[in-house]
PDB file of C-alpha atoms in Angstrom:
ATOM      1  CA  ALA A   6     -21.445 -43.758  22.254  1.00 73.00           C
ATOM      2  CA  GLN A   7     -24.779 -42.082  21.681  1.00 82.00           C
ATOM      3  CA  THR A   8     -25.153 -40.397  18.311  1.00 90.00           C
ATOM      4  CA  VAL A   9     -27.780 -38.544  16.309  1.00 94.00           C
ATOM      5  CA  THR A  10     -27.583 -38.501  12.532  1.00 95.00           C
ATOM      6  CA  GLN A  11     -29.404 -36.213  10.145  1.00 96.00           C
ATOM      7  CA  SER A  12     -28.489 -37.312   6.651  1.00 95.00           C
ATOM      8  CA  GLN A  13     -30.157 -34.453   4.761  1.00 95.00           C
ATOM      9  CA  PRO A  14     -28.097 -31.253   5.043  1.00 94.00           C
ATOM     10  CA  GLU A  15     -30.548 -29.272   2.918  1.00 96.00           C
ATOM     11  CA  MET A  16     -34.076 -29.708   1.674  1.00 97.00           C
ATOM     12  CA  SER A  17     -36.657 -27.602  -0.082  1.00 97.00           C
ATOM     13  CA  VAL A  18     -40.414 -27.885  -0.395  1.00 97.00           C
ATOM     14  CA  GLN A  19     -43.120 -25.950  -2.150  1.00 98.00           C
ATOM     15  CA  GLU A  20     -45.510 -23.955  -0.013  1.00 97.00           C
ATOM     16  CA  ALA A  21     -48.554 -26.041   1.064  1.00 97.00           C
ATOM     17  CA  GLU A  22     -46.740 -29.311   0.299  1.00 97.00           C
ATOM     18  CA  THR A  23     -45.603 -31.948   2.806  1.00 98.00           C
ATOM     19  CA  VAL A  24     -41.979 -32.663   3.663  1.00 98.00           C
ATOM     20  CA  THR A  25     -40.303 -35.252   5.874  1.00 98.00           C
ATOM     21  CA  LEU A  26     -36.995 -34.714   7.630  1.00 98.00           C
ATOM     22  CA  SER A  27     -35.040 -37.793   8.655  1.00 98.00           C
ATOM     23  CA  CYS A  28     -33.244 -38.532  11.893  1.00 98.00           C
ATOM     24  CA  THR A  29     -31.655 -41.690  13.236  1.00 97.00           C
ATOM     25  CA  TYR A  30     -30.026 -42.185  16.594  1.00 95.00           C
ATOM     26  CA  ASP A  31     -28.030 -44.771  18.427  1.00 92.00           C
ATOM     27  CA  THR A  32     -28.264 -45.579  22.103  1.00 88.00           C
ATOM     28  CA  SER A  33     -28.325 -48.507  24.469  1.00 85.00           C
ATOM     29  CA  GLU A  34     -30.521 -46.610  26.920  1.00 83.00           C
ATOM     30  CA  ASN A  35     -34.173 -47.433  27.384  1.00 81.00           C
ATOM     31  CA  ASN A  36     -35.340 -44.219  29.030  1.00 81.00           C
ATOM     32  CA  TYR A  37     -34.886 -41.246  26.754  1.00 87.00           C
ATOM     33  CA  TYR A  38     -36.590 -38.389  24.947  1.00 89.00           C
ATOM     34  CA  LEU A  39     -36.367 -37.198  21.380  1.00 93.00           C
ATOM     35  CA  PHE A  40     -36.935 -33.686  20.137  1.00 94.00           C
ATOM     36  CA  TRP A  41     -37.082 -31.600  17.025  1.00 97.00           C
ATOM     37  CA  TYR A  42     -35.945 -28.011  17.399  1.00 97.00           C
ATOM     38  CA  LYS A  43     -36.334 -25.249  14.837  1.00 97.00           C
ATOM     39  CA  GLN A  44     -33.876 -22.380  14.374  1.00 95.00           C
ATOM     40  CA  PRO A  45     -35.276 -19.692  12.030  1.00 94.00           C
ATOM     41  CA  PRO A  46     -32.700 -17.439  10.340  1.00 90.00           C
ATOM     42  CA  SER A  47     -31.144 -15.121  12.934  1.00 83.00           C
ATOM     43  CA  ARG A  48     -33.716 -16.105  15.533  1.00 86.00           C
ATOM     44  CA  GLN A  49     -33.865 -18.215  18.650  1.00 91.00           C
ATOM     45  CA  MET A  50     -34.104 -21.964  18.589  1.00 94.00           C
ATOM     46  CA  ILE A  51     -37.496 -23.215  19.666  1.00 94.00           C
ATOM     47  CA  LEU A  52     -38.975 -26.611  20.387  1.00 94.00           C
ATOM     48  CA  VAL A  53     -41.164 -28.056  17.658  1.00 96.00           C
ATOM     49  CA  ILE A  54     -42.123 -31.416  19.090  1.00 95.00           C
ATOM     50  CA  ARG A  55     -41.017 -33.974  21.687  1.00 93.00           C
ATOM     51  CA  GLN A  56     -41.437 -37.730  22.024  1.00 93.00           C
ATOM     52  CA  GLU A  57     -40.986 -39.906  25.095  1.00 89.00           C
ATOM     53  CA  ALA A  58     -39.379 -43.222  24.204  1.00 88.00           C
ATOM     54  CA  TYR A  59     -41.782 -45.200  26.378  1.00 87.00           C
ATOM     55  CA  LYS A  60     -44.794 -43.901  24.440  1.00 88.00           C
ATOM     56  CA  GLN A  61     -45.688 -45.853  21.337  1.00 86.00           C
ATOM     57  CA  GLN A  62     -48.042 -43.193  20.023  1.00 91.00           C
ATOM     58  CA  ASN A  63     -46.424 -40.714  17.672  1.00 93.00           C
ATOM     59  CA  ALA A  64     -46.439 -37.107  18.887  1.00 92.00           C
ATOM     60  CA  THR A  65     -48.355 -34.478  16.944  1.00 93.00           C
ATOM     61  CA  GLU A  66     -48.369 -30.692  17.220  1.00 92.00           C
ATOM     62  CA  ASN A  67     -50.681 -29.061  14.686  1.00 95.00           C
ATOM     63  CA  ARG A  68     -48.984 -29.394  11.273  1.00 97.00           C
ATOM     64  CA  PHE A  69     -45.975 -31.191  12.757  1.00 97.00           C
ATOM     65  CA  SER A  70     -45.917 -34.901  13.463  1.00 97.00           C
ATOM     66  CA  VAL A  71     -43.275 -37.545  14.006  1.00 97.00           C
ATOM     67  CA  ASN A  72     -42.812 -41.107  12.889  1.00 96.00           C
ATOM     68  CA  PHE A  73     -41.084 -42.761  15.829  1.00 96.00           C
ATOM     69  CA  GLN A  74     -39.730 -46.234  15.116  1.00 95.00           C
ATOM     70  CA  LYS A  75     -38.040 -47.324  18.340  1.00 93.00           C
ATOM     71  CA  ALA A  76     -36.688 -50.636  17.098  1.00 93.00           C
ATOM     72  CA  ALA A  77     -35.194 -48.968  14.035  1.00 94.00           C
ATOM     73  CA  LYS A  78     -34.037 -45.990  16.120  1.00 95.00           C
ATOM     74  CA  SER A  79     -35.629 -43.622  13.681  1.00 96.00           C
ATOM     75  CA  PHE A  80     -37.392 -40.340  14.447  1.00 96.00           C
ATOM     76  CA  SER A  81     -38.544 -38.426  11.378  1.00 97.00           C
ATOM     77  CA  LEU A  82     -40.439 -35.137  11.329  1.00 98.00           C
ATOM     78  CA  LYS A  83     -43.289 -34.532   8.927  1.00 98.00           C
ATOM     79  CA  ILE A  84     -44.400 -31.002   8.176  1.00 98.00           C
ATOM     80  CA  SER A  85     -47.764 -30.784   6.484  1.00 97.00           C
ATOM     81  CA  ASP A  86     -49.093 -27.768   4.580  1.00 97.00           C
ATOM     82  CA  SER A  87     -45.639 -26.142   4.625  1.00 97.00           C
ATOM     83  CA  GLN A  88     -45.574 -22.404   5.189  1.00 97.00           C
ATOM     84  CA  LEU A  89     -42.930 -19.801   4.393  1.00 97.00           C
ATOM     85  CA  GLY A  90     -42.392 -19.363   8.123  1.00 95.00           C
ATOM     86  CA  ASP A  91     -41.240 -22.973   8.340  1.00 97.00           C
ATOM     87  CA  THR A  92     -37.999 -21.991   6.593  1.00 97.00           C
ATOM     88  CA  ALA A  93     -35.336 -22.753   9.200  1.00 97.00           C
ATOM     89  CA  MET A  94     -32.640 -25.121  10.393  1.00 96.00           C
ATOM     90  CA  TYR A  95     -34.165 -28.156  12.037  1.00 97.00           C
ATOM     91  CA  PHE A  96     -32.234 -30.097  14.625  1.00 96.00           C
ATOM     92  CA  CYS A  97     -33.046 -33.541  15.896  1.00 96.00           C
ATOM     93  CA  ALA A  98     -31.969 -34.035  19.504  1.00 93.00           C
ATOM     94  CA  PHE A  99     -31.746 -36.849  21.991  1.00 89.00           C
ATOM     95  CA  ILE A 100     -31.514 -36.854  25.743  1.00 85.00           C
ATOM     96  CA  SER A 101     -31.188 -39.781  28.065  1.00 78.00           C
ATOM     97  CA  LEU A 102     -31.674 -39.499  31.777  1.00 70.00           C
ATOM     98  CA  PRO A 103     -29.310 -41.810  33.598  1.00 65.00           C
ATOM     99  CA  SER A 104     -28.951 -40.766  37.230  1.00 56.00           C
ATOM    100  CA  GLY A 105     -30.962 -37.611  36.627  1.00 57.00           C
ATOM    101  CA  THR A 106     -28.262 -35.882  34.621  1.00 61.00           C
ATOM    102  CA  TYR A 107     -28.911 -34.180  31.352  1.00 67.00           C
ATOM    103  CA  LYS A 108     -26.753 -34.547  28.292  1.00 75.00           C
ATOM    104  CA  TYR A 109     -28.255 -33.455  25.041  1.00 84.00           C
ATOM    105  CA  ILE A 110     -26.975 -34.802  21.760  1.00 89.00           C
ATOM    106  CA  PHE A 111     -27.927 -32.890  18.628  1.00 92.00           C
ATOM    107  CA  GLY A 112     -27.728 -33.828  14.995  1.00 93.00           C
ATOM    108  CA  THR A 113     -25.938 -31.609  12.498  1.00 93.00           C
ATOM    109  CA  GLY A 114     -29.204 -30.121  11.288  1.00 95.00           C
ATOM    110  CA  THR A 115     -31.267 -29.955   8.116  1.00 96.00           C
ATOM    111  CA  ARG A 116     -31.699 -26.607   6.422  1.00 96.00           C
ATOM    112  CA  LEU A 117     -35.266 -26.449   5.116  1.00 98.00           C
ATOM    113  CA  LYS A 118     -36.339 -23.857   2.618  1.00 97.00           C
ATOM    114  CA  VAL A 119     -40.022 -23.403   1.811  1.00 97.00           C
ATOM    115  CA  LEU A 120     -40.533 -22.028  -1.687  1.00 97.00           C
ATOM    116  CA  ALA A 121     -43.369 -19.685  -2.630  1.00 95.00           C
TER     117      ALA A 121
ATOM    118  CA  LYS B   8     -42.035 -14.033  31.563  1.00 67.00           C
ATOM    119  CA  ALA B   9     -38.648 -12.892  30.279  1.00 79.00           C
ATOM    120  CA  GLY B  10     -36.783 -15.351  28.081  1.00 92.00           C
ATOM    121  CA  VAL B  11     -33.197 -16.533  28.271  1.00 96.00           C
ATOM    122  CA  THR B  12     -30.812 -13.601  27.990  1.00 96.00           C
ATOM    123  CA  GLN B  13     -27.259 -13.912  26.725  1.00 97.00           C
ATOM    124  CA  THR B  14     -24.607 -11.219  26.758  1.00 97.00           C
ATOM    125  CA  PRO B  15     -22.736 -10.041  24.855  1.00 97.00           C
ATOM    126  CA  ARG B  16     -24.454 -10.802  21.563  1.00 96.00           C
ATOM    127  CA  TYR B  17     -21.368 -10.259  19.445  1.00 97.00           C
ATOM    128  CA  LEU B  18     -17.694 -10.090  20.259  1.00 96.00           C
ATOM    129  CA  ILE B  19     -14.375 -10.170  18.493  1.00 98.00           C
ATOM    130  CA  LYS B  20     -11.223 -11.422  20.168  1.00 97.00           C
ATOM    131  CA  THR B  21      -7.726 -12.317  19.081  1.00 97.00           C
ATOM    132  CA  ARG B  22      -5.904 -15.590  19.529  1.00 97.00           C
ATOM    133  CA  GLY B  23      -4.598 -16.131  23.023  1.00 97.00           C
ATOM    134  CA  GLN B  24      -7.153 -13.880  24.710  1.00 98.00           C
ATOM    135  CA  GLN B  25      -9.890 -15.115  26.988  1.00 98.00           C
ATOM    136  CA  VAL B  26     -13.609 -14.470  26.929  1.00 98.00           C
ATOM    137  CA  THR B  27     -16.496 -14.692  29.383  1.00 98.00           C
ATOM    138  CA  LEU B  28     -20.070 -15.141  28.231  1.00 98.00           C
ATOM    139  CA  SER B  29     -23.105 -14.664  30.436  1.00 98.00           C
ATOM    140  CA  CYS B  30     -26.498 -16.327  30.498  1.00 98.00           C
ATOM    141  CA  SER B  31     -29.565 -15.422  32.559  1.00 97.00           C
ATOM    142  CA  PRO B  32     -32.140 -18.236  32.506  1.00 96.00           C
ATOM    143  CA  ILE B  33     -35.897 -17.972  32.606  1.00 94.00           C
ATOM    144  CA  SER B  34     -37.033 -17.160  36.124  1.00 93.00           C
ATOM    145  CA  GLY B  35     -37.492 -20.365  38.099  1.00 90.00           C
ATOM    146  CA  HIS B  36     -35.326 -22.490  35.821  1.00 91.00           C
ATOM    147  CA  ARG B  37     -32.443 -24.062  37.693  1.00 90.00           C
ATOM    148  CA  SER B  38     -30.829 -25.982  34.855  1.00 90.00           C
ATOM    149  CA  VAL B  39     -28.578 -24.149  32.411  1.00 93.00           C
ATOM    150  CA  SER B  40     -26.708 -25.807  29.577  1.00 93.00           C
ATOM    151  CA  TRP B  41     -24.250 -24.438  27.023  1.00 96.00           C
ATOM    152  CA  TYR B  42     -23.675 -25.395  23.394  1.00 96.00           C
ATOM    153  CA  GLN B  43     -21.238 -24.502  20.661  1.00 97.00           C
ATOM    154  CA  GLN B  44     -22.801 -24.160  17.222  1.00 95.00           C
ATOM    155  CA  THR B  45     -20.660 -24.214  14.092  1.00 92.00           C
ATOM    156  CA  PRO B  46     -21.635 -24.795  10.448  1.00 84.00           C
ATOM    157  CA  GLY B  47     -21.540 -28.490   9.622  1.00 77.00           C
ATOM    158  CA  GLN B  48     -21.034 -29.570  13.241  1.00 81.00           C
ATOM    159  CA  GLY B  49     -24.444 -28.702  14.554  1.00 86.00           C
ATOM    160  CA  LEU B  50     -24.687 -28.122  18.283  1.00 91.00           C
ATOM    161  CA  GLN B  51     -22.023 -29.554  20.506  1.00 93.00           C
ATOM    162  CA  PHE B  52     -22.848 -29.904  24.194  1.00 92.00           C
ATOM    163  CA  LEU B  53     -20.409 -28.079  26.458  1.00 95.00           C
ATOM    164  CA  PHE B  54     -21.775 -28.498  29.968  1.00 91.00           C
ATOM    165  CA  GLU B  55     -24.878 -28.407  32.105  1.00 90.00           C
ATOM    166  CA  TYR B  56     -25.342 -26.841  35.511  1.00 92.00           C
ATOM    167  CA  PHE B  57     -28.063 -27.441  38.026  1.00 89.00           C
ATOM    168  CA  SER B  58     -28.214 -25.702  41.400  1.00 89.00           C
ATOM    169  CA  GLU B  59     -24.649 -24.392  41.016  1.00 93.00           C
ATOM    170  CA  THR B  60     -23.244 -27.864  40.313  1.00 92.00           C
ATOM    171  CA  GLN B  61     -21.873 -29.048  37.004  1.00 91.00           C
ATOM    172  CA  ARG B  62     -23.895 -32.179  36.293  1.00 86.00           C
ATOM    173  CA  ASN B  63     -22.512 -33.093  32.908  1.00 85.00           C
ATOM    174  CA  LYS B  64     -19.706 -32.110  30.600  1.00 89.00           C
ATOM    175  CA  GLY B  65     -19.114 -32.537  26.880  1.00 90.00           C
ATOM    176  CA  ASN B  66     -15.874 -33.393  25.113  1.00 91.00           C
ATOM    177  CA  PHE B  67     -14.188 -30.026  25.122  1.00 95.00           C
ATOM    178  CA  PRO B  68     -10.690 -29.141  26.340  1.00 96.00           C
ATOM    179  CA  GLY B  69     -10.128 -27.672  29.776  1.00 96.00           C
ATOM    180  CA  ARG B  70      -9.882 -24.196  28.245  1.00 97.00           C
ATOM    181  CA  PHE B  71     -13.681 -24.227  28.333  1.00 98.00           C
ATOM    182  CA  SER B  72     -15.095 -23.768  31.797  1.00 97.00           C
ATOM    183  CA  GLY B  73     -18.265 -22.549  33.387  1.00 97.00           C
ATOM    184  CA  ARG B  74     -20.034 -21.831  36.589  1.00 97.00           C
ATOM    185  CA  GLN B  75     -23.491 -21.146  37.924  1.00 97.00           C
ATOM    186  CA  PHE B  76     -24.448 -18.697  40.618  1.00 96.00           C
ATOM    187  CA  SER B  77     -27.043 -19.007  43.367  1.00 95.00           C
ATOM    188  CA  ASN B  78     -29.548 -17.031  41.263  1.00 94.00           C
ATOM    189  CA  SER B  79     -29.089 -19.626  38.464  1.00 94.00           C
ATOM    190  CA  ARG B  80     -27.272 -17.190  36.185  1.00 97.00           C
ATOM    191  CA  SER B  81     -24.393 -18.888  34.449  1.00 97.00           C
ATOM    192  CA  GLU B  82     -21.127 -17.877  32.855  1.00 98.00           C
ATOM    193  CA  MET B  83     -18.813 -19.720  30.557  1.00 98.00           C
ATOM    194  CA  ASN B  84     -15.187 -18.872  30.027  1.00 98.00           C
ATOM    195  CA  VAL B  85     -12.845 -19.768  27.222  1.00 98.00           C
ATOM    196  CA  SER B  86      -9.174 -19.150  27.850  1.00 96.00           C
ATOM    197  CA  THR B  87      -6.311 -19.001  25.361  1.00 97.00           C
ATOM    198  CA  LEU B  88      -8.638 -18.554  22.420  1.00 97.00           C
ATOM    199  CA  GLU B  89      -7.941 -20.364  19.176  1.00 97.00           C
ATOM    200  CA  LEU B  90      -9.250 -19.615  15.686  1.00 96.00           C
ATOM    201  CA  GLY B  91     -11.403 -22.755  15.880  1.00 95.00           C
ATOM    202  CA  ASP B  92     -13.301 -21.349  18.835  1.00 97.00           C
ATOM    203  CA  SER B  93     -15.147 -18.984  16.505  1.00 97.00           C
ATOM    204  CA  ALA B  94     -18.757 -20.036  16.832  1.00 97.00           C
ATOM    205  CA  LEU B  95     -22.196 -19.183  18.081  1.00 96.00           C
ATOM    206  CA  TYR B  96     -22.441 -20.083  21.749  1.00 98.00           C
ATOM    207  CA  LEU B  97     -25.938 -20.902  22.862  1.00 97.00           C
ATOM    208  CA  CYS B  98     -27.266 -21.086  26.363  1.00 96.00           C
ATOM    209  CA  ALA B  99     -30.475 -22.885  27.253  1.00 94.00           C
ATOM    210  CA  SER B 100     -32.456 -23.220  30.446  1.00 93.00           C
ATOM    211  CA  SER B 101     -34.811 -25.915  31.561  1.00 89.00           C
ATOM    212  CA  SER B 102     -37.212 -26.392  34.435  1.00 83.00           C
ATOM    213  CA  ARG B 103     -36.888 -30.149  34.832  1.00 68.00           C
ATOM    214  CA  GLY B 104     -40.605 -30.188  35.497  1.00 59.00           C
ATOM    215  CA  PRO B 105     -43.372 -32.091  33.714  1.00 50.00           C
ATOM    216  CA  ARG B 106     -41.975 -31.004  30.348  1.00 57.00           C
ATOM    217  CA  THR B 107     -38.720 -32.793  31.048  1.00 68.00           C
ATOM    218  CA  GLY B 108     -35.973 -32.029  28.646  1.00 74.00           C
ATOM    219  CA  GLU B 109     -37.531 -29.039  26.918  1.00 86.00           C
ATOM    220  CA  LEU B 110     -34.875 -26.403  26.415  1.00 90.00           C
ATOM    221  CA  PHE B 111     -35.469 -22.682  26.134  1.00 93.00           C
ATOM    222  CA  PHE B 112     -32.662 -21.056  24.188  1.00 95.00           C
ATOM    223  CA  GLY B 113     -31.156 -17.617  24.223  1.00 96.00           C
ATOM    224  CA  GLU B 114     -30.242 -15.775  21.041  1.00 95.00           C
ATOM    225  CA  GLY B 115     -26.606 -16.718  21.464  1.00 96.00           C
ATOM    226  CA  SER B 116     -23.254 -14.993  21.682  1.00 97.00           C
ATOM    227  CA  ARG B 117     -21.387 -14.918  18.387  1.00 96.00           C
ATOM    228  CA  LEU B 118     -17.658 -15.089  19.008  1.00 97.00           C
ATOM    229  CA  THR B 119     -15.139 -14.326  16.294  1.00 97.00           C
ATOM    230  CA  VAL B 120     -11.492 -15.094  16.979  1.00 97.00           C
ATOM    231  CA  LEU B 121      -8.977 -13.345  14.731  1.00 96.00           C
TER     232      LEU B 121
END
């Protein structure tokens, strides 16, 4: 069975500091995508960053970057220069695409609090 | 472009009742998926529809059902409600285009079962 594990239920970081959120996954598929989604308090979930499994280069979006270790099945998110607006639940998600169907698997989330 | 719209936003039901939730995807998006979000469990995949066909289903009992209409709007229904069905139900749409897999979420429907 495919699983996504986020082992850090809660984390905190000082404003302007760097924090890394961990995510591991398990799959026997070769063609898949990995995502980090952000859910601010009482607001909609939005995509932070995505990574195609066939790409070796780690994805980067401004202050957000990932460390994708395919062999270790690890997909961590690094937030640099943390801002108060980064306070949110962060979900790691996995999708494989056998036969063109979509089935997302999400982790249980990491609640990140950025401290002023 | 309007985002994903879910109605109702909040609702309270009692055990044994049924509920129908609605989701209007972003215009042009043909894929709609549903998720149950509870504290500690994260998001659990319910089902995904594409062009009115259910393409995938999560591990939920048959009391949870859904459908998609020709305009891509989707509904999910939960019959014989149980206390454990209290959750935030999220709908997401996707274009299945170059940005494969990117989901656009609605604000959710928060269901409380008493």
